[in-house]
Amino acid sequence: MAAALPRPHRFDVYVACGGLLGGLVLMALGLALRPADEPLVLLPGAWAVLPPLVVMSGCELLRRTAPRTALLTGTAALTLDTVTQGSVATVLMFTDVVYAAVLYGPPASARRIPRITGLLTVAGTVVPYAVWRVPEALLIGVVIGAVAYGPAATGWIVRDHRDAAIAARLHAEQTALLAEMDRREAVVAERARMARELHDMVANHLSAIAIHSTAALSIDDPKTSHEALGVIRENSVDGLAEMRRLIGILRDGGGDREPAAAPTLDGLDALVDGARANGLDVTLDIDIDIDIGTGTGTGRIPAPVELAAYRIVQESLTNALKHARPGPVTVVLARRDGPRVLDVEIGSPCGREDGPRAPGSGAGLVGMRERATLLGGTFTAGPHGGRWTVHASLPLAEAEPGHGKDPEGDRP
């Protein structure tokens, strides 16, 4: 089966019909480019210009779908038109075919056609003048340049601008896509941060409330119930305060920084006291050669590291309250490897005896690991020597040695 011809564009049909109609009107009026007695005219007569005109009109139908075929066929039609009296419509349609071949043709053809037509223009100017030695011979090159090189150069300029516009549009689309990806990543990161904050703020208080309320319901003792209700009320008030602080963070437009009220290592004593009030036997050991509140000593601890250490201790105490069996819980903070790393270690007895307990989802361990990873540190959690040990190493990337002294010099 023969391949079907491509369907011409609607605009090309209009151009072909307009060119053919214009050529027929010029034939009817007897208007031609050359007189019949001119030596170049081998086929005189008005009807001799009709075949090139019809063929050139057909080339206009292919100017967009098959530009190279249209150019080759149009060149042959123009050559035939040259030995007749000629038609302005045929010449004008040929210029449009050349322009379309550069604009819509393959890149290789678009580069070659202006060069070839340029060489033909130069040859059509130099050779006739060298042969006949008359100024009128230069007009041949002018005509070739106007009919062939001019449209080709115009098509190349338009194509270059079109390609530049397409490249700019693609670049803009890629930039918009990257911006949308960055926005989505920022939203995901912010949601993860909010989830960590919400879990760390509220889980401790809700776990204590759940455990003590279960104890109050299971033990029929007025004194025990009164003590449990006191603990429940205290944790409820503290939980509400934490929730208000979280709501304040979410309403604050400056979400790229931690709020001024973010907890620091100064609050570890109060955090441990609260854990003791909930029934844990907690020992706090801070071996840091620094005044946390004033930032004096061998170096200061960056605020993100303080917040991460506080939250890791808070979540570890919450897990000990929910899952550990009765026994001593140790919290140790120390600077290792000089002043460059803050080690946080929490140990609690493994397992749990029968009694009230709060359910867990595992989000606490995930949140602690995320906090350590975001700071470039390490995190491990698991049984070790009969105890459940949580260990985090947090790099002090922003630590500043004090007043030019050796960071190790002031340590005992």
Coordinates of C-alpha atoms in Angstrom, one line a residue:
M1 CA 0.0 0.0 0.0
A2 CA 1.2 3.5 -0.9
A3 CA 1.9 5.8 2.0
A4 CA -0.9 8.4 2.5
L5 CA 0.1 12.0 1.9
P6 CA 0.2 14.2 5.0
R7 CA -2.8 16.3 5.5
P8 CA -1.9 20.0 4.8
H9 CA -2.3 22.7 7.4
R10 CA -5.4 24.9 7.0
F11 CA -3.3 28.0 6.6
D12 CA -1.2 26.3 3.9
V13 CA -4.4 25.6 2.0
Y14 CA -5.4 29.2 2.2
V15 CA -2.0 30.3 0.9
A16 CA -2.0 27.8 -2.0
C17 CA -5.6 28.8 -3.1
G18 CA -4.7 32.5 -2.8
G19 CA -1.5 32.1 -4.9
L20 CA -3.3 30.1 -7.6
L21 CA -6.2 32.5 -7.7
G22 CA -3.8 35.5 -7.9
G23 CA -1.9 33.8 -10.8
L24 CA -5.1 33.1 -12.7
V25 CA -6.1 36.8 -12.3
L26 CA -2.7 37.9 -13.7
M27 CA -3.1 35.5 -16.6
A28 CA -6.6 36.9 -17.4
L29 CA -5.2 40.4 -17.3
G30 CA -2.3 39.5 -19.6
L31 CA 0.3 40.6 -17.0
A32 CA 3.6 38.8 -17.2
L33 CA 7.2 39.3 -16.0
R34 CA 8.8 39.2 -19.5
P35 CA 7.7 40.0 -23.1
A36 CA 7.3 37.2 -25.5
D37 CA 10.2 38.3 -27.8
E38 CA 12.8 38.2 -25.0
P39 CA 15.6 35.6 -25.9
L40 CA 15.2 33.8 -22.5
V41 CA 11.5 33.0 -23.2
L42 CA 11.4 29.6 -24.9
L43 CA 7.7 29.0 -24.3
P44 CA 5.8 32.1 -25.1
G45 CA 2.1 32.5 -24.5
A46 CA -0.2 33.1 -21.5
W47 CA -1.0 29.4 -21.1
A48 CA 2.6 28.4 -20.7
V49 CA 2.8 29.9 -17.3
L50 CA -0.1 27.8 -16.0
P51 CA 1.8 24.5 -15.3
P52 CA 4.5 26.1 -13.1
L53 CA 1.8 28.1 -11.3
V54 CA -0.2 25.0 -10.5
V55 CA 2.8 23.0 -9.4
M56 CA 4.0 25.9 -7.2
S57 CA 0.5 26.0 -5.6
G58 CA 0.8 22.3 -4.8
C59 CA 4.1 23.0 -3.2
E60 CA 2.4 25.5 -0.9
L61 CA 0.2 22.7 0.4
L62 CA 3.3 20.9 1.5
R63 CA 5.2 23.9 2.9
R64 CA 4.7 22.7 6.5
T65 CA 4.3 18.9 6.3
A66 CA 7.0 18.2 3.7
P67 CA 9.1 21.3 3.3
R68 CA 12.1 19.7 1.6
T69 CA 10.0 18.0 -1.0
A70 CA 8.1 21.3 -1.6
L71 CA 11.4 23.2 -2.0
L72 CA 12.9 20.7 -4.5
T73 CA 9.6 20.6 -6.6
G74 CA 9.2 24.3 -6.3
T75 CA 12.8 24.9 -7.6
A76 CA 12.0 22.8 -10.7
A77 CA 8.7 24.7 -11.2
L78 CA 10.5 28.0 -10.9
T79 CA 13.1 26.8 -13.5
L80 CA 10.3 26.0 -15.9
D81 CA 8.7 29.4 -15.2
T82 CA 11.9 31.1 -16.1
V83 CA 11.7 30.0 -19.8
T84 CA 8.1 31.3 -20.0
Q85 CA 6.9 34.8 -19.8
G86 CA 6.7 34.3 -16.1
S87 CA 4.2 35.0 -13.3
V88 CA 4.6 37.2 -10.3
A89 CA 2.5 34.8 -8.3
T90 CA 4.8 31.8 -9.0
V91 CA 7.9 33.8 -7.9
L92 CA 6.2 35.0 -4.7
M93 CA 5.0 31.5 -3.8
F94 CA 8.6 30.2 -4.4
T95 CA 9.9 32.7 -1.9
D96 CA 7.4 31.5 0.7
V97 CA 8.4 27.9 0.0
V98 CA 12.1 28.7 0.6
Y99 CA 11.1 30.5 3.9
A100 CA 9.0 27.6 5.0
A101 CA 11.8 25.0 4.2
V102 CA 14.1 26.8 6.6
L103 CA 11.5 27.5 9.3
Y104 CA 9.8 24.1 9.3
G105 CA 12.4 21.8 7.8
P106 CA 15.0 19.6 9.7
P107 CA 17.8 21.4 11.5
A108 CA 20.4 20.2 8.9
S109 CA 18.3 21.6 6.0
A110 CA 17.7 24.8 7.9
R111 CA 21.5 25.3 8.2
R112 CA 22.3 24.4 4.6
I113 CA 19.7 26.3 2.6
P114 CA 20.9 29.8 3.7
R115 CA 24.4 28.9 2.8
I116 CA 23.5 27.4 -0.6
T117 CA 21.3 30.4 -1.5
G118 CA 24.0 32.8 -0.3
L119 CA 26.6 31.1 -2.5
L120 CA 24.2 31.2 -5.5
T121 CA 23.6 34.9 -4.9
V122 CA 27.4 35.6 -4.9
A123 CA 27.8 33.4 -8.0
G124 CA 24.9 35.1 -9.7
T125 CA 26.5 38.4 -9.1
V126 CA 30.1 37.7 -9.9
V127 CA 29.9 35.3 -12.8
P128 CA 27.6 37.3 -15.1
Y129 CA 29.5 40.5 -14.5
A130 CA 32.8 38.7 -15.2
V131 CA 31.4 37.4 -18.5
W132 CA 29.5 40.4 -19.9
R133 CA 31.3 43.3 -18.1
V134 CA 28.2 45.4 -17.9
P135 CA 26.7 46.8 -14.7
E136 CA 23.2 45.4 -15.6
A137 CA 24.6 41.9 -15.1
L138 CA 24.7 42.6 -11.3
L139 CA 20.9 42.7 -11.3
I140 CA 21.0 38.9 -11.7
G141 CA 22.6 38.5 -8.3
V142 CA 20.2 41.0 -6.8
V143 CA 17.2 39.0 -8.1
I144 CA 18.6 35.7 -6.9
G145 CA 19.3 37.2 -3.5
A146 CA 15.7 38.7 -3.3
V147 CA 14.0 35.4 -4.4
A148 CA 16.2 32.8 -2.6
Y149 CA 18.7 34.2 0.0
G150 CA 16.4 36.8 1.5
P151 CA 13.6 34.4 2.4
A152 CA 16.1 31.8 3.6
A153 CA 17.8 34.3 5.9
T154 CA 14.5 35.5 7.2
G155 CA 13.4 31.9 7.9
W156 CA 16.6 31.2 9.8
I157 CA 16.2 34.3 12.0
V158 CA 12.6 33.5 12.8
R159 CA 13.5 29.8 13.5
D160 CA 16.4 30.9 15.8
H161 CA 14.0 33.2 17.8
R162 CA 11.4 30.4 17.9
D163 CA 13.9 27.9 19.2
A164 CA 15.1 30.4 21.8
A165 CA 11.5 31.0 22.9
I166 CA 10.9 27.2 23.2
A167 CA 14.1 26.7 25.2
A168 CA 13.2 29.6 27.5
R169 CA 9.7 28.1 28.0
L170 CA 11.2 24.7 28.8
H171 CA 13.6 26.3 31.2
A172 CA 10.7 28.1 32.9
E173 CA 8.7 24.9 33.1
Q174 CA 11.7 23.0 34.7
T175 CA 12.3 25.9 37.1
A176 CA 8.6 25.8 38.1
L177 CA 8.8 22.0 38.5
L178 CA 11.9 22.2 40.7
A179 CA 10.2 25.0 42.8
E180 CA 7.1 22.8 43.2
M181 CA 9.3 19.8 44.3
D182 CA 11.2 22.1 46.8
R183 CA 7.8 23.3 48.1
R184 CA 6.6 19.8 48.6
E185 CA 9.8 18.7 50.3
A186 CA 9.5 21.8 52.6
V187 CA 5.9 20.9 53.4
V188 CA 6.9 17.3 54.2
A189 CA 9.8 18.4 56.3
E190 CA 7.6 20.9 58.2
R191 CA 4.9 18.3 58.8
A192 CA 7.6 15.9 60.1
R193 CA 8.9 18.6 62.4
M194 CA 5.4 19.4 63.7
A195 CA 4.7 15.7 64.3
R196 CA 7.9 15.4 66.3
E197 CA 7.1 18.5 68.4
L198 CA 3.5 17.4 69.0
H199 CA 4.6 13.9 70.0
D200 CA 7.4 15.1 72.3
M201 CA 5.3 17.8 73.9
V202 CA 2.1 15.8 74.6
A203 CA 3.1 12.1 74.8
N204 CA 4.8 12.4 78.2
H205 CA 1.8 14.0 79.9
L206 CA -0.8 11.8 78.2
S207 CA 1.2 8.6 79.1
A208 CA 1.3 9.7 82.8
I209 CA -2.4 10.5 82.7
A210 CA -3.2 7.1 81.2
I211 CA -1.1 5.1 83.7
H212 CA -2.3 6.9 86.8
S213 CA -6.0 6.9 85.7
T214 CA -5.7 3.1 85.1
A215 CA -4.2 2.7 88.6
A216 CA -6.9 4.8 90.1
L217 CA -9.6 2.7 88.4
S218 CA -8.0 -0.6 89.3
I219 CA -7.1 0.1 93.0
D220 CA -10.0 0.7 95.3
D221 CA -8.1 3.0 97.7
P222 CA -9.2 6.7 98.3
K223 CA -5.6 7.8 99.1
T224 CA -4.2 6.2 96.0
S225 CA -7.0 7.6 93.9
H226 CA -6.4 11.1 95.3
E227 CA -2.7 10.9 94.6
A228 CA -3.4 9.7 91.0
L229 CA -5.9 12.5 90.4
G230 CA -3.3 15.0 91.6
V231 CA -0.8 13.6 89.1
I232 CA -3.4 13.5 86.4
R233 CA -4.3 17.2 87.0
E234 CA -0.7 18.3 87.0
N235 CA 0.1 16.5 83.8
S236 CA -3.2 17.8 82.2
V237 CA -2.2 21.4 83.1
D238 CA 1.3 20.9 81.8
G239 CA 0.0 19.3 78.6
L240 CA -2.4 22.1 78.0
A241 CA 0.5 24.6 78.4
E242 CA 2.6 22.6 75.9
M243 CA -0.4 22.5 73.5
R244 CA -0.8 26.3 73.7
R245 CA 2.9 26.7 73.0
L246 CA 2.6 24.5 70.0
I247 CA -0.4 26.4 68.7
G248 CA 1.6 29.6 69.1
I249 CA 4.5 28.1 67.0
L250 CA 2.0 27.2 64.2
R251 CA 0.5 30.6 64.2
D252 CA 3.9 32.3 64.1
G253 CA 4.9 33.2 60.5
G254 CA 8.5 32.7 61.3
G255 CA 8.5 28.9 60.9
D256 CA 12.1 28.7 59.8
R257 CA 13.4 29.2 63.4
E258 CA 12.7 27.7 66.8
P259 CA 10.6 30.0 69.0
A260 CA 12.3 31.7 71.9
A261 CA 10.3 29.6 74.4
A262 CA 11.8 26.3 73.1
P263 CA 13.0 24.1 75.9
T264 CA 16.7 24.0 76.7
L265 CA 19.0 21.9 78.9
D266 CA 18.1 24.3 81.8
G267 CA 14.8 22.6 81.9
L268 CA 16.2 19.1 82.5
D269 CA 15.9 19.4 86.3
A270 CA 12.2 20.2 86.1
L271 CA 11.7 17.4 83.5
V272 CA 13.4 14.9 85.9
D273 CA 11.3 16.2 88.8
G274 CA 8.2 15.6 86.8
A275 CA 9.3 12.1 86.0
R276 CA 9.9 11.4 89.7
A277 CA 6.4 12.7 90.5
N278 CA 5.1 10.2 88.0
G279 CA 6.8 7.4 89.8
L280 CA 10.2 7.0 88.2
D281 CA 13.4 6.7 90.1
V282 CA 15.5 9.0 88.0
T283 CA 19.1 10.1 88.5
L284 CA 20.4 13.0 86.4
D285 CA 24.2 13.4 85.8
I286 CA 25.3 16.4 83.6
D287 CA 29.0 16.4 83.0
I288 CA 29.3 19.5 80.8
D289 CA 32.0 22.1 81.4
I290 CA 29.7 24.9 80.5
D291 CA 27.1 27.1 82.2
I292 CA 24.1 26.3 80.1
G293 CA 22.1 29.2 81.1
T294 CA 24.7 31.9 80.3
G295 CA 26.7 30.2 77.6
T296 CA 30.0 30.5 79.5
G297 CA 32.7 27.9 79.7
T298 CA 34.8 26.1 77.1
G299 CA 32.1 26.7 74.4
R300 CA 28.4 27.2 74.0
I301 CA 25.9 24.5 73.0
P302 CA 23.9 25.5 69.9
A303 CA 20.1 25.9 70.4
P304 CA 19.2 23.0 68.0
V305 CA 21.5 20.6 69.9
E306 CA 20.0 21.7 73.2
L307 CA 16.4 21.2 71.9
A308 CA 17.3 17.8 70.5
A309 CA 19.0 16.6 73.7
Y310 CA 16.0 17.8 75.8
R311 CA 13.5 16.0 73.5
I312 CA 15.5 12.8 73.5
V313 CA 15.7 12.8 77.3
Q314 CA 12.0 13.6 77.5
E315 CA 10.9 10.8 75.1
S316 CA 13.2 8.3 76.8
L317 CA 11.7 9.1 80.2
T318 CA 8.2 8.7 78.7
N319 CA 9.2 5.3 77.3
A320 CA 10.6 4.3 80.6
L321 CA 7.3 5.3 82.3
K322 CA 5.3 3.3 79.8
H323 CA 7.4 0.2 79.3
A324 CA 10.2 -0.2 81.8
R325 CA 9.9 -2.3 84.9
P326 CA 10.5 -0.6 88.3
G327 CA 14.1 0.3 89.0
P328 CA 16.6 3.1 88.7
V329 CA 16.6 5.2 85.5
T330 CA 19.9 7.1 84.7
V331 CA 20.2 10.2 82.5
V332 CA 23.8 11.2 81.6
L333 CA 24.9 14.1 79.5
A334 CA 28.6 14.6 78.8
R335 CA 30.9 16.1 76.2
R336 CA 33.1 13.6 74.4
D337 CA 35.9 13.9 71.9
G338 CA 36.9 17.3 73.4
P339 CA 34.1 19.9 73.1
R340 CA 32.9 18.7 69.7
V341 CA 30.3 16.1 70.6
L342 CA 27.5 16.0 73.2
D343 CA 26.6 12.5 74.4
V344 CA 23.2 11.8 75.7
E345 CA 22.6 8.4 77.4
I346 CA 19.5 7.2 79.2
G347 CA 19.3 3.7 80.8
S348 CA 16.3 2.0 82.3
P349 CA 15.4 -1.6 83.4
C350 CA 14.4 -3.9 80.6
G351 CA 10.9 -5.4 80.6
R352 CA 7.8 -4.6 82.6
E353 CA 5.9 -6.2 85.4
D354 CA 2.1 -6.6 85.3
G355 CA 0.4 -3.3 86.0
P356 CA -1.0 -0.2 84.4
R357 CA 0.7 0.8 81.1
A358 CA 0.1 3.1 78.2
P359 CA 0.1 1.9 74.6
G360 CA 3.0 2.9 72.3
S361 CA 3.2 3.4 68.5
G362 CA 7.0 3.4 68.0
A363 CA 6.9 7.0 66.8
G364 CA 9.1 8.1 69.7
L365 CA 12.2 6.1 68.6
V366 CA 11.6 7.3 65.0
G367 CA 11.5 10.9 66.2
M368 CA 14.6 10.6 68.3
R369 CA 16.5 9.1 65.5
E370 CA 15.3 11.8 63.1
R371 CA 16.5 14.6 65.5
A372 CA 20.0 13.1 65.8
T373 CA 20.2 12.5 62.1
L374 CA 19.2 16.0 61.2
L375 CA 22.1 17.3 63.3
G376 CA 24.5 14.9 61.7
G377 CA 24.7 12.7 64.8
T378 CA 24.1 9.0 65.6
F379 CA 21.4 7.3 67.6
T380 CA 21.1 3.8 69.0
A381 CA 18.5 2.2 71.2
G382 CA 18.2 -1.3 72.5
P383 CA 18.8 -3.8 75.3
H384 CA 22.3 -3.8 76.8
G385 CA 23.4 -5.7 79.9
G386 CA 19.8 -6.1 81.2
R387 CA 18.9 -2.5 80.7
W388 CA 17.3 -0.6 77.8
T389 CA 19.8 2.0 76.7
V390 CA 19.2 5.0 74.5
H391 CA 22.4 6.7 73.3
A392 CA 22.7 9.8 71.0
S393 CA 25.8 11.6 69.9
L394 CA 25.1 15.1 68.8
P395 CA 27.9 17.1 67.0
L396 CA 28.4 20.6 68.3
A397 CA 29.0 22.1 64.9
E398 CA 28.6 25.6 66.2
A399 CA 30.7 25.2 69.3
E400 CA 32.9 28.2 69.9
P401 CA 36.1 27.9 72.0
G402 CA 36.2 30.4 74.8
H403 CA 38.4 33.5 74.2
G404 CA 41.0 31.8 72.1
K405 CA 41.9 29.2 74.8
D406 CA 42.5 25.5 74.2
P407 CA 39.1 23.8 74.6
E408 CA 40.8 21.1 76.6
G409 CA 42.8 23.5 78.8
D410 CA 40.1 24.4 81.2
R411 CA 38.8 20.8 81.7
P412 CA 39.8 19.1 85.0

